[in-house]
Every structure is written in structure tokens, then in C-alpha cells.
mmCIF file of C-alpha atoms and ligand atoms in Angstrom:
data_model
loop_
_atom_site.group_PDB
_atom_site.id
_atom_site.type_symbol
_atom_site.label_atom_id
_atom_site.label_comp_id
_atom_site.label_asym_id
_atom_site.label_seq_id
_atom_site.Cartn_x
_atom_site.Cartn_y
_atom_site.Cartn_z
ATOM 1 C CA MET J 246 -5.050 -8.695 -14.444
ATOM 2 C CA LEU J 247 -2.007 -6.673 -15.439
ATOM 3 C CA VAL J 248 -2.397 -2.949 -15.957
ATOM 4 C CA ILE J 249 0.306 -1.415 -18.141
ATOM 5 C CA MET J 250 1.027 2.256 -17.628
ATOM 6 C CA ASN J 251 1.948 4.552 -20.459
ATOM 7 C CA ARG J 252 5.738 5.133 -20.855
ATOM 8 C CA GLU J 253 5.200 8.823 -20.084
ATOM 9 C CA ALA J 254 2.786 8.197 -17.197
ATOM 10 C CA THR J 255 3.467 10.490 -14.244
ATOM 11 C CA GLU J 256 3.824 9.496 -10.592
ATOM 12 C CA GLU J 257 0.485 11.123 -9.959
ATOM 13 C CA GLN J 258 -1.274 9.098 -12.670
ATOM 14 C CA LEU J 259 0.247 5.937 -11.192
ATOM 15 C CA ARG J 260 -0.937 6.881 -7.708
ATOM 16 C CA ASN J 261 -4.426 7.679 -8.973
ATOM 17 C CA ALA J 262 -4.631 4.377 -10.841
ATOM 18 C CA ILE J 263 -3.581 2.482 -7.697
ATOM 19 C CA ASP J 264 -6.191 4.395 -5.660
ATOM 20 C CA ALA J 265 -8.892 3.607 -8.197
ATOM 21 C CA ILE J 266 -7.965 -0.100 -8.179
ATOM 22 C CA GLU J 267 -8.027 -0.216 -4.393
ATOM 23 C CA LYS J 268 -11.394 1.559 -4.320
ATOM 24 C CA MET J 269 -12.745 -1.364 -6.346
ATOM 25 C CA GLY J 270 -11.794 -3.578 -3.373
ATOM 26 C CA LEU J 271 -8.762 -5.040 -5.197
ATOM 27 C CA LYS J 272 -5.078 -5.172 -4.275
ATOM 28 C CA ALA J 273 -2.610 -3.231 -6.461
ATOM 29 C CA HIS J 274 1.026 -4.333 -6.789
ATOM 30 C CA PRO J 275 3.159 -1.750 -8.640
ATOM 31 C CA ILE J 276 5.869 -3.433 -10.732
ATOM 32 C CA PRO J 277 8.501 -0.936 -11.910
ATOM 33 C CA GLY J 278 10.260 -1.858 -15.170
ATOM 34 C CA SER J 279 13.063 -0.243 -17.153
ATOM 35 C CA MET J 280 10.615 0.977 -19.830
ATOM 36 C CA ARG J 281 7.369 1.445 -17.928
ATOM 37 C CA THR J 282 5.536 0.589 -14.763
ATOM 38 C CA ALA J 283 2.870 -2.076 -14.572
ATOM 39 C CA ILE J 284 0.374 -2.797 -11.821
ATOM 40 C CA GLY J 285 -0.481 -6.370 -10.947
ATOM 41 C CA ILE J 286 -3.976 -6.820 -9.600
ATOM 42 C CA THR J 287 -4.979 -9.536 -7.151
ATOM 43 C CA GLY J 288 -7.898 -10.078 -4.822
ATOM 44 C CA ASN J 289 -10.596 -10.463 -7.489
ATOM 45 C CA LYS J 290 -13.038 -13.316 -7.015
ATOM 46 C CA GLY J 291 -13.904 -13.725 -10.696
ATOM 47 C CA PRO J 292 -12.732 -12.448 -14.096
ATOM 48 C CA LEU J 293 -12.221 -8.691 -14.465
ATOM 49 C CA GLU J 294 -13.194 -6.530 -17.421
ATOM 50 C CA PRO J 295 -10.062 -4.887 -18.994
ATOM 51 C CA ALA J 296 -12.099 -1.808 -19.988
ATOM 52 C CA LEU J 297 -12.556 -1.042 -16.305
ATOM 53 C CA PHE J 298 -8.846 -0.199 -16.085
ATOM 54 C CA GLU J 299 -8.115 0.968 -19.619
ATOM 55 C CA SER J 300 -10.266 4.012 -19.000
ATOM 56 C CA LEU J 301 -7.960 5.175 -16.174
ATOM 57 C CA ASP J 302 -5.638 8.092 -16.886
ATOM 58 C CA GLY J 303 -2.106 7.038 -17.932
ATOM 59 C CA VAL J 304 -3.042 3.397 -18.614
ATOM 60 C CA VAL J 305 -2.305 1.940 -22.074
ATOM 61 C CA GLN J 306 -3.596 -1.556 -21.663
ATOM 62 C CA ALA J 307 -5.054 -4.055 -19.217
ATOM 63 C CA ILE J 308 -4.157 -7.681 -19.910
ATOM 64 C CA PRO J 309 -5.719 -10.692 -18.203
ATOM 65 C CA VAL J 310 -2.966 -12.991 -16.870
ATOM 66 C CA SER J 311 -3.672 -16.502 -18.085
ATOM 67 C CA LYS J 312 -1.655 -18.414 -15.477
ATOM 68 C CA PRO J 313 -3.069 -19.278 -12.040
ATOM 69 C CA TYR J 314 -0.021 -17.581 -10.498
ATOM 70 C CA LYS J 315 -0.006 -13.891 -11.301
ATOM 71 C CA LEU J 316 2.682 -11.860 -9.554
ATOM 72 C CA VAL J 317 5.445 -14.451 -10.016
ATOM 73 C CA SER J 318 4.616 -14.902 -13.689
ATOM 74 C CA ARG J 319 6.760 -13.631 -16.569
ATOM 75 C CA GLU J 320 3.543 -12.458 -18.145
ATOM 76 C CA THR J 321 3.325 -9.921 -15.320
ATOM 77 C CA LYS J 322 7.012 -8.982 -15.233
ATOM 78 C CA THR J 323 9.295 -9.777 -18.146
ATOM 79 C CA GLU J 324 12.533 -8.611 -16.519
ATOM 80 C CA ASN J 325 14.376 -10.920 -14.113
ATOM 81 C CA THR J 326 13.974 -10.046 -10.454
ATOM 82 C CA VAL J 327 17.221 -9.054 -8.785
ATOM 83 C CA ILE J 328 17.290 -9.055 -4.982
ATOM 84 C CA ASP J 329 19.833 -6.619 -3.591
ATOM 85 C CA PHE J 330 21.748 -6.793 -0.326
ATOM 86 C CA SER J 331 24.488 -4.427 0.798
ATOM 87 C CA SER J 332 27.343 -6.720 -0.289
ATOM 88 C CA THR J 333 25.758 -8.884 -2.995
ATOM 89 C CA SER J 334 22.647 -9.586 -5.033
ATOM 90 C CA ILE J 335 20.651 -12.608 -6.155
ATOM 91 C CA GLY J 336 19.377 -13.005 -9.709
ATOM 92 C CA GLY J 337 21.718 -10.528 -11.402
ATOM 93 C CA ARG J 338 24.904 -11.318 -13.343
ATOM 94 C CA GLU J 339 26.756 -12.374 -10.213
ATOM 95 C CA LEU J 340 26.309 -15.996 -9.155
ATOM 96 C CA THR J 341 25.123 -16.589 -5.615
ATOM 97 C CA ILE J 342 27.010 -19.060 -3.472
ATOM 98 C CA ILE J 343 25.372 -19.734 -0.133
ATOM 99 C CA ALA J 344 27.506 -21.882 2.158
ATOM 100 C CA GLY J 345 27.638 -22.889 5.785
ATOM 101 C CA PRO J 346 26.697 -25.688 8.122
ATOM 102 C CA CYS J 347 23.334 -27.420 8.181
ATOM 103 C CA ALA J 348 22.917 -26.200 11.761
ATOM 104 C CA VAL J 349 24.567 -23.652 13.995
ATOM 105 C CA GLU J 350 26.123 -25.791 16.742
ATOM 106 C CA SER J 351 28.393 -23.469 18.717
ATOM 107 C CA ARG J 352 30.081 -20.076 18.535
ATOM 108 C CA GLU J 353 33.402 -21.661 17.523
ATOM 109 C CA GLN J 354 31.800 -23.779 14.809
ATOM 110 C CA ILE J 355 29.806 -20.992 13.122
ATOM 111 C CA PHE J 356 32.595 -18.410 13.334
ATOM 112 C CA LEU J 357 35.064 -20.864 11.783
ATOM 113 C CA ALA J 358 32.520 -21.824 9.119
ATOM 114 C CA ALA J 359 31.921 -18.136 8.346
ATOM 115 C CA GLU J 360 35.635 -17.519 7.934
ATOM 116 C CA LYS J 361 36.015 -20.552 5.637
ATOM 117 C CA ALA J 362 32.936 -19.601 3.595
ATOM 118 C CA LYS J 363 34.212 -16.063 3.105
ATOM 119 C CA GLU J 364 37.752 -17.201 2.226
ATOM 120 C CA ALA J 365 36.438 -19.623 -0.378
ATOM 121 C CA GLY J 366 34.327 -16.928 -2.050
ATOM 122 C CA ALA J 367 30.800 -17.627 -0.820
ATOM 123 C CA THR J 368 28.465 -14.622 -0.976
ATOM 124 C CA ILE J 369 25.985 -15.606 1.762
ATOM 125 C CA LEU J 370 26.346 -17.577 5.004
ATOM 126 C CA ARG J 371 23.802 -20.216 6.025
ATOM 127 C CA GLY J 372 23.126 -21.930 9.328
ATOM 128 C CA GLY J 373 19.971 -23.524 10.713
ATOM 129 C CA ALA J 374 18.719 -22.579 14.173
ATOM 130 C CA PHE J 375 15.309 -24.247 13.955
ATOM 131 C CA LYS J 376 15.793 -27.684 12.438
ATOM 132 C CA PRO J 377 12.749 -29.624 11.233
ATOM 133 C CA ARG J 378 14.157 -33.124 11.789
ATOM 134 C CA THR J 379 12.605 -36.430 10.776
ATOM 135 C CA SER J 380 13.142 -37.740 14.303
ATOM 136 C CA PRO J 381 11.943 -35.847 17.389
ATOM 137 C CA TYR J 382 15.035 -37.159 19.183
ATOM 138 C CA ALA J 383 17.501 -35.627 16.714
ATOM 139 C CA PHE J 384 19.214 -32.249 17.333
ATOM 140 C CA GLN J 385 16.555 -29.572 16.854
ATOM 141 C CA GLY J 386 18.808 -26.525 16.632
ATOM 142 C CA LEU J 387 19.870 -23.829 19.104
ATOM 143 C CA GLY J 388 16.840 -21.595 18.514
ATOM 144 C CA GLU J 389 17.297 -17.887 19.139
ATOM 145 C CA GLU J 390 20.850 -18.402 20.399
ATOM 146 C CA GLY J 391 21.650 -19.995 17.022
ATOM 147 C CA LEU J 392 20.227 -17.003 15.169
ATOM 148 C CA ARG J 393 22.242 -14.613 17.314
ATOM 149 C CA LEU J 394 25.488 -16.521 16.707
ATOM 150 C CA LEU J 395 24.781 -16.730 12.977
ATOM 151 C CA ALA J 396 24.153 -12.985 12.761
ATOM 152 C CA GLU J 397 27.370 -12.232 14.665
ATOM 153 C CA ALA J 398 29.391 -14.627 12.513
ATOM 154 C CA GLY J 399 27.958 -13.138 9.323
ATOM 155 C CA LYS J 400 28.768 -9.635 10.495
ATOM 156 C CA SER J 401 32.323 -10.641 11.417
ATOM 157 C CA VAL J 402 33.083 -11.599 7.800
ATOM 158 C CA GLY J 403 30.698 -9.205 6.049
ATOM 159 C CA LEU J 404 28.269 -11.795 4.650
ATOM 160 C CA PRO J 405 24.446 -11.642 4.744
ATOM 161 C CA VAL J 406 22.891 -14.624 6.508
ATOM 162 C CA VAL J 407 20.047 -17.035 5.825
ATOM 163 C CA SER J 408 18.255 -19.294 8.291
ATOM 164 C CA GLU J 409 15.124 -21.399 8.272
ATOM 165 C CA VAL J 410 11.874 -20.328 9.928
ATOM 166 C CA ILE J 411 9.240 -22.895 10.789
ATOM 167 C CA ASP J 412 6.385 -20.994 12.440
ATOM 168 C CA ALA J 413 5.158 -17.543 13.433
ATOM 169 C CA GLU J 414 7.319 -17.525 16.557
ATOM 170 C CA SER J 415 10.565 -18.266 14.716
ATOM 171 C CA VAL J 416 9.684 -15.647 12.076
ATOM 172 C CA GLY J 417 9.318 -13.074 14.851
ATOM 173 C CA LEU J 418 12.769 -13.995 16.188
ATOM 174 C CA ALA J 419 14.421 -14.204 12.760
ATOM 175 C CA GLU J 420 13.229 -10.674 11.974
ATOM 176 C CA LYS J 421 15.837 -9.464 14.463
ATOM 177 C CA TYR J 422 18.774 -11.429 13.093
ATOM 178 C CA VAL J 423 18.679 -12.579 9.465
ATOM 179 C CA ASP J 424 18.788 -11.093 5.971
ATOM 180 C CA ILE J 425 16.972 -14.005 4.342
ATOM 181 C CA MET J 426 14.322 -16.308 5.781
ATOM 182 C CA GLN J 427 14.335 -19.849 4.475
ATOM 183 C CA ILE J 428 11.116 -21.808 4.042
ATOM 184 C CA GLY J 429 12.075 -25.465 4.077
ATOM 185 C CA ALA J 430 10.800 -28.215 1.813
ATOM 186 C CA ARG J 431 8.477 -29.532 4.506
ATOM 187 C CA ASN J 432 6.797 -26.156 4.835
ATOM 188 C CA MET J 433 6.473 -25.230 1.162
ATOM 189 C CA GLN J 434 2.708 -25.525 1.445
ATOM 190 C CA ASN J 435 2.346 -24.184 4.965
ATOM 191 C CA PHE J 436 0.176 -21.358 3.684
ATOM 192 C CA VAL J 437 -0.133 -19.614 7.046
ATOM 193 C CA LEU J 438 3.665 -19.439 7.262
ATOM 194 C CA LEU J 439 3.952 -18.268 3.635
ATOM 195 C CA LYS J 440 1.549 -15.409 4.315
ATOM 196 C CA ARG J 441 3.498 -14.500 7.434
ATOM 197 C CA VAL J 442 6.815 -14.168 5.575
ATOM 198 C CA GLY J 443 4.935 -12.188 2.936
ATOM 199 C CA LYS J 444 4.844 -9.407 5.510
ATOM 200 C CA VAL J 445 8.490 -9.277 6.607
ATOM 201 C CA LYS J 446 11.164 -6.949 5.235
ATOM 202 C CA GLN J 447 13.684 -9.791 4.812
ATOM 203 C CA ALA J 448 14.113 -11.658 1.522
ATOM 204 C CA VAL J 449 12.666 -15.180 1.410
ATOM 205 C CA MET J 450 14.232 -18.340 -0.001
ATOM 206 C CA LEU J 451 11.445 -20.804 -0.778
ATOM 207 C CA LYS J 452 12.552 -24.428 -1.096
ATOM 208 C CA ARG J 453 10.651 -26.851 -3.270
ATOM 209 C CA GLY J 454 8.568 -29.438 -1.464
ATOM 210 C CA MET J 455 9.841 -32.976 -1.938
ATOM 211 C CA SER J 456 6.950 -33.940 -4.168
ATOM 212 C CA ALA J 457 5.782 -30.531 -5.358
ATOM 213 C CA THR J 458 4.950 -29.873 -8.986
ATOM 214 C CA LEU J 459 6.276 -26.782 -10.727
ATOM 215 C CA GLU J 460 2.870 -25.140 -10.523
ATOM 216 C CA GLU J 461 2.519 -25.869 -6.806
ATOM 217 C CA PHE J 462 6.011 -24.424 -6.261
ATOM 218 C CA LEU J 463 5.135 -21.200 -8.072
ATOM 219 C CA MET J 464 1.758 -20.935 -6.343
ATOM 220 C CA SER J 465 3.539 -21.081 -2.984
ATOM 221 C CA ALA J 466 5.815 -18.228 -4.069
ATOM 222 C CA GLU J 467 2.675 -16.375 -5.170
ATOM 223 C CA TYR J 468 1.370 -16.565 -1.587
ATOM 224 C CA ILE J 469 4.413 -14.600 -0.405
ATOM 225 C CA LEU J 470 4.305 -11.966 -3.156
ATOM 226 C CA SER J 471 0.563 -11.530 -2.773
ATOM 227 C CA GLU J 472 1.191 -10.259 0.767
ATOM 228 C CA GLY J 473 3.582 -7.610 -0.539
ATOM 229 C CA ASN J 474 7.034 -9.211 -0.189
ATOM 230 C CA TYR J 475 8.536 -9.309 -3.692
ATOM 231 C CA ARG J 476 12.065 -10.271 -2.581
ATOM 232 C CA VAL J 477 11.568 -13.994 -3.088
ATOM 233 C CA PHE J 478 13.827 -16.569 -4.712
ATOM 234 C CA LEU J 479 13.357 -20.269 -5.277
ATOM 235 C CA CYS J 480 15.537 -23.227 -4.343
ATOM 236 C CA GLU J 481 15.370 -26.655 -5.996
ATOM 237 C CA ARG J 482 16.497 -29.166 -3.341
ATOM 238 C CA GLY J 483 15.664 -32.493 -4.904
ATOM 239 C CA VAL J 484 12.466 -34.490 -5.143
ATOM 240 C CA ARG J 485 11.507 -38.010 -4.073
ATOM 241 C CA THR J 486 12.003 -40.621 -6.756
ATOM 242 C CA PHE J 487 12.762 -44.346 -6.892
ATOM 243 C CA THR J 488 16.543 -43.845 -7.083
ATOM 244 C CA ASP J 489 18.408 -45.344 -4.159
ATOM 245 C CA PHE J 490 21.885 -43.952 -4.733
ATOM 246 C CA THR J 491 21.016 -40.417 -3.637
ATOM 247 C CA ARG J 492 18.911 -38.961 -0.824
ATOM 248 C CA ASN J 493 16.742 -37.104 -3.381
ATOM 249 C CA THR J 494 16.884 -36.473 -7.114
ATOM 250 C CA LEU J 495 18.036 -32.950 -7.906
ATOM 251 C CA ASP J 496 15.642 -31.837 -10.643
ATOM 252 C CA ILE J 497 17.922 -29.666 -12.744
ATOM 253 C CA SER J 498 15.351 -29.469 -15.510
ATOM 254 C CA ILE J 499 13.168 -27.282 -13.313
ATOM 255 C CA ILE J 500 15.676 -24.429 -13.768
ATOM 256 C CA PRO J 501 14.848 -23.640 -17.431
ATOM 257 C CA ALA J 502 11.176 -24.385 -16.704
ATOM 258 C CA VAL J 503 11.093 -21.779 -13.925
ATOM 259 C CA LYS J 504 13.080 -19.301 -16.026
ATOM 260 C CA ARG J 505 10.492 -19.538 -18.779
ATOM 261 C CA LEU J 506 7.448 -19.095 -16.559
ATOM 262 C CA SER J 507 8.711 -16.791 -13.810
ATOM 263 C CA HIS J 508 10.965 -13.783 -13.247
ATOM 264 C CA LEU J 509 12.060 -15.033 -9.819
ATOM 265 C CA PRO J 510 15.664 -16.161 -9.297
ATOM 266 C CA ILE J 511 16.236 -19.881 -8.760
ATOM 267 C CA ILE J 512 19.189 -21.598 -7.113
ATOM 268 C CA THR J 513 19.771 -25.259 -6.312
ATOM 269 C CA ASP J 514 20.770 -27.103 -3.166
ATOM 270 C CA PRO J 515 22.904 -30.045 -4.314
ATOM 271 C CA SER J 516 23.634 -30.972 -0.677
ATOM 272 C CA HIS J 517 20.085 -31.999 0.241
ATOM 273 C CA GLY J 518 19.553 -32.843 -3.433
ATOM 274 C CA THR J 519 22.085 -35.677 -3.301
ATOM 275 C CA GLY J 520 22.812 -36.351 0.372
ATOM 276 C CA ARG J 521 26.453 -37.279 -0.365
ATOM 277 C CA ARG J 522 29.322 -34.833 -0.405
ATOM 278 C CA GLU J 523 31.078 -36.386 -3.405
ATOM 279 C CA LYS J 524 28.021 -35.652 -5.550
ATOM 280 C CA VAL J 525 27.688 -32.004 -4.510
ATOM 281 C CA LEU J 526 30.364 -30.517 -6.751
ATOM 282 C CA PRO J 527 29.248 -32.154 -10.037
ATOM 283 C CA MET J 528 25.619 -31.218 -9.397
ATOM 284 C CA ALA J 529 26.606 -27.653 -8.501
ATOM 285 C CA ARG J 530 28.469 -27.353 -11.805
ATOM 286 C CA ALA J 531 25.499 -28.776 -13.671
ATOM 287 C CA SER J 532 23.093 -26.380 -11.956
ATOM 288 C CA ILE J 533 25.071 -23.317 -12.959
ATOM 289 C CA ALA J 534 25.544 -24.608 -16.493
ATOM 290 C CA ALA J 535 21.775 -25.111 -16.702
ATOM 291 C CA GLY J 536 21.133 -21.477 -15.814
ATOM 292 C CA ALA J 537 20.654 -21.449 -12.051
ATOM 293 C CA ASP J 538 21.365 -18.138 -10.334
ATOM 294 C CA GLY J 539 23.483 -19.884 -7.741
ATOM 295 C CA VAL J 540 23.784 -22.767 -5.343
ATOM 296 C CA MET J 541 23.435 -23.393 -1.649
ATOM 297 C CA VAL J 542 25.797 -25.959 -0.172
ATOM 298 C CA GLU J 543 26.392 -27.281 3.299
ATOM 299 C CA MET J 544 29.956 -26.912 4.536
ATOM 300 C CA HIS J 545 31.202 -27.782 8.013
ATOM 301 C CA PRO J 546 34.659 -27.158 9.487
ATOM 302 C CA GLU J 547 34.608 -30.784 10.724
ATOM 303 C CA PRO J 548 31.875 -32.717 8.884
ATOM 304 C CA GLU J 549 32.464 -35.948 10.823
ATOM 305 C CA LYS J 550 31.499 -34.123 14.001
ATOM 306 C CA ALA J 551 28.399 -32.413 12.538
ATOM 307 C CA LEU J 552 25.189 -32.750 14.547
ATOM 308 C CA SER J 553 23.185 -32.958 11.315
ATOM 309 C CA ASP J 554 23.829 -33.762 7.649
ATOM 310 C CA GLY J 555 27.534 -34.504 8.063
ATOM 311 C CA PHE J 556 27.617 -36.920 5.110
ATOM 312 C CA GLN J 557 26.564 -34.242 2.677
ATOM 313 C CA SER J 558 28.618 -31.410 4.192
ATOM 314 C CA LEU J 559 31.664 -30.294 2.235
ATOM 315 C CA TYR J 560 35.071 -29.899 3.823
ATOM 316 C CA PRO J 561 36.182 -26.270 3.654
ATOM 317 C CA ARG J 562 38.774 -27.108 0.977
ATOM 318 C CA GLN J 563 36.052 -28.670 -1.177
ATOM 319 C CA LEU J 564 34.139 -25.389 -1.027
ATOM 320 C CA VAL J 565 37.249 -23.644 -2.328
ATOM 321 C CA THR J 566 37.296 -26.037 -5.305
ATOM 322 C CA LEU J 567 33.570 -25.536 -5.877
ATOM 323 C CA CYS J 568 33.922 -21.762 -5.956
ATOM 324 C CA GLU J 569 36.936 -21.950 -8.290
ATOM 325 C CA GLU J 570 35.109 -24.234 -10.699
ATOM 326 C CA LEU J 571 31.929 -22.155 -10.706
ATOM 327 C CA HIS J 572 34.039 -19.050 -11.362
ATOM 328 C CA ARG J 573 35.400 -20.792 -14.451
ATOM 329 C CA ILE J 574 31.966 -21.853 -15.702
ATOM 330 C CA ALA J 575 30.350 -18.456 -15.067
ATOM 331 C CA PRO J 576 31.801 -16.479 -18.017
ATOM 332 C CA ILE J 577 30.808 -19.194 -20.493
ATOM 333 C CA ILE J 578 27.180 -18.481 -19.687
ATOM 334 C CA GLY J 579 27.543 -14.723 -19.332
ATOM 335 C CA ARG J 580 27.749 -14.612 -15.547
ATOM 336 C CA VAL J 581 30.378 -13.549 -13.056
HETATM 337 C C1 PEP B 611 18.081 -27.204 5.104
HETATM 338 O O1 PEP B 611 18.369 -26.477 4.136
HETATM 339 O O2 PEP B 611 18.726 -27.220 6.146
HETATM 340 C C2 PEP B 611 16.914 -28.122 5.004
HETATM 341 C C3 PEP B 611 16.377 -28.669 6.086
HETATM 342 O O3 PEP B 611 16.522 -28.341 3.755
HETATM 343 P P1 PEP B 611 15.144 -28.970 3.173
HETATM 344 O O4 PEP B 611 14.042 -28.146 3.761
HETATM 345 O O5 PEP B 611 15.322 -28.770 1.710
HETATM 346 O O6 PEP B 611 15.108 -30.405 3.568
HETATM 347 MN MN1 MN B 612 20.752 -29.939 6.246
#
């Protein structure tokens, strides 16, 4: 249910409406808009009667939300969500370029990567510290030390940082170091983890599961918002198909589909989406042209020495080219 407040509704009327909703045993999610405030309601077991809310002071209308996902739906919030950080934002006019190595490997590596990312024009630095690898024998990441180095490297160049969390313990650690928590493809439907990051103050980047439908993807985002964290953005990272010339198939068509159904920002990850560095740049261009709010790419100062995902990691000079090309595409589609 979506409760729409009157344009002239006062703060007090809004507070009273929220109190009344909570007294009914429901959860109220205030959604400020440029014209008026709405309140999303969750926690109901069955259908709700609009009249129950329309009689509250300052309320114009109560509208049942037809989609199974409520808070992430455009029905609930028509305006695009913009997630602000001190130096940048995600989902506004400015394109987001997240770059950095698959994994933090050493102080030298992440500081050099940070410098190269910043120089090229990236807006956010990435680096994995907890790596969910296919093989238990592969490099698993540096853990807390990796988070600490990433945070220091980000600070040294003035970029916010993103890193993956895989369980409650890593969330607890990441709360001390990162600006954005990444939920990886393999954990897109780890509902316990989704609820946990619904309670942190950091933004959350939710990656699409490798065989997740659009509805499953949005329902997973709904888990996070339903716990009160509205700073969520989506990342298309490729899905499993029969093609054998790429690691995954980057599903660019999900961008307009998400934009139609949800107000959340969506970026793509052409690195994991293709698995080969020569395919990253064309797919990044295509993503932006298709309306994505940005891209996340892996870049390593020395890709041949990378402990993970070297084949898909850009050389620093390739990131420069990527940024230059995206800067040229941006104005054509009304972005900067
Ligand atoms: C990553 O971004 O480092 C990663 C492991 O991606 P995914 O979860 O999409 O495989
Ligand atoms: Mn990787």
C-alpha cells in the first residue's frame, strides 16, 4: 500500500500518519518527493483497505501497489533514486565509474590502482577483501587487512570505496571501512545477508544472480529496503547462457526493463559480464548508451600478475580510454 500525503501536509500530520500506521502493526517507510511525501507500507499479511488510511489527517489517497515488490517499485516512487556520497553520487546526471582490482593483494598494488583509477577519471574505487571463489584453493582475499588497505587507498585519492561482504562477520568488519557494501552474484538470494545489509548505514550494490530473473533481482533489493536501507543500487554482471565466447552474457536489455519498473539506479559490470578485457570497453559503451547509470570495471596495475580475474582486468591505460569514451557518449544521452 502507498499512502500519498497532501501537498500541504505538515510534518506533524506526516508523523501522526506514521504513528497510526505503526499502531496497526505495520511498517511505515516515508518516501520524500519533490512535490509531496508518500509513505510505503509493508508488513501486512493480506490485502489492506485503502479507506483505513484515507481517513488519516493530511492523506489524499491510499493506493494498493500491484507489484510483488513494493518499495523498489516505480509505482511507489516515481522519481529516480540518487545516492549521494561526499565526492560523487549514483543515479543522478553524473555517470558512475567504479574501477579497481578484483581483489586487494598488497598495499603497493591497491595504492597504485587507486592512483590510476583517480587519474583516469573513475568516481569510486573497488577492491575485494572477501573473495567467494569457485575453488577453495584459490586466493580468498586478505580479509580485514584488505578492507583497511582499500579504505586507506581510497582516502589517499579522495574516492569512496566498495567491497564485497559475504556474511554477518564481514558486514561487521566492512562497517568500519567501506562506503558501499557489495552483495555478489552468488549471494543475491542470501536473504539473511540481505536483511543484515538492510540495517547498515552504508550504500549497497546488489549484483544480479547468474540465473536470476528480473523479478527475483528486484525482490532481493526489496529485502534490503524493507529493513530501512534505501541507498541501494543494482548491478547487472552477466547471466549464464549457452554462449562459449564469453564468461557470461551481459544482459544489457535489463537496463531499460529495470528503469521502467524501479526507481533504483542500475550499473553494469562488463568485466565479469564478458570475462575478457578486450570485450569490456565495447560493452561499457553499450551499457551507457542503453541508459545505465554507470559501470564497474576491473583494472589492475599489472593484470598478468593478478591473483584473480587477470584476463578480464583492464590495463590502466585502457581505463583512461574507457573514461574518455564514456565522457563522449554521456552528453548524447543527457548525462555528464
Ligand atoms: C566481483 O565483483 O568481484 C565478483 C565476484 O563479482 P560477481 O559476484 O558478479 O561474480
Ligand atoms: Mn573479479
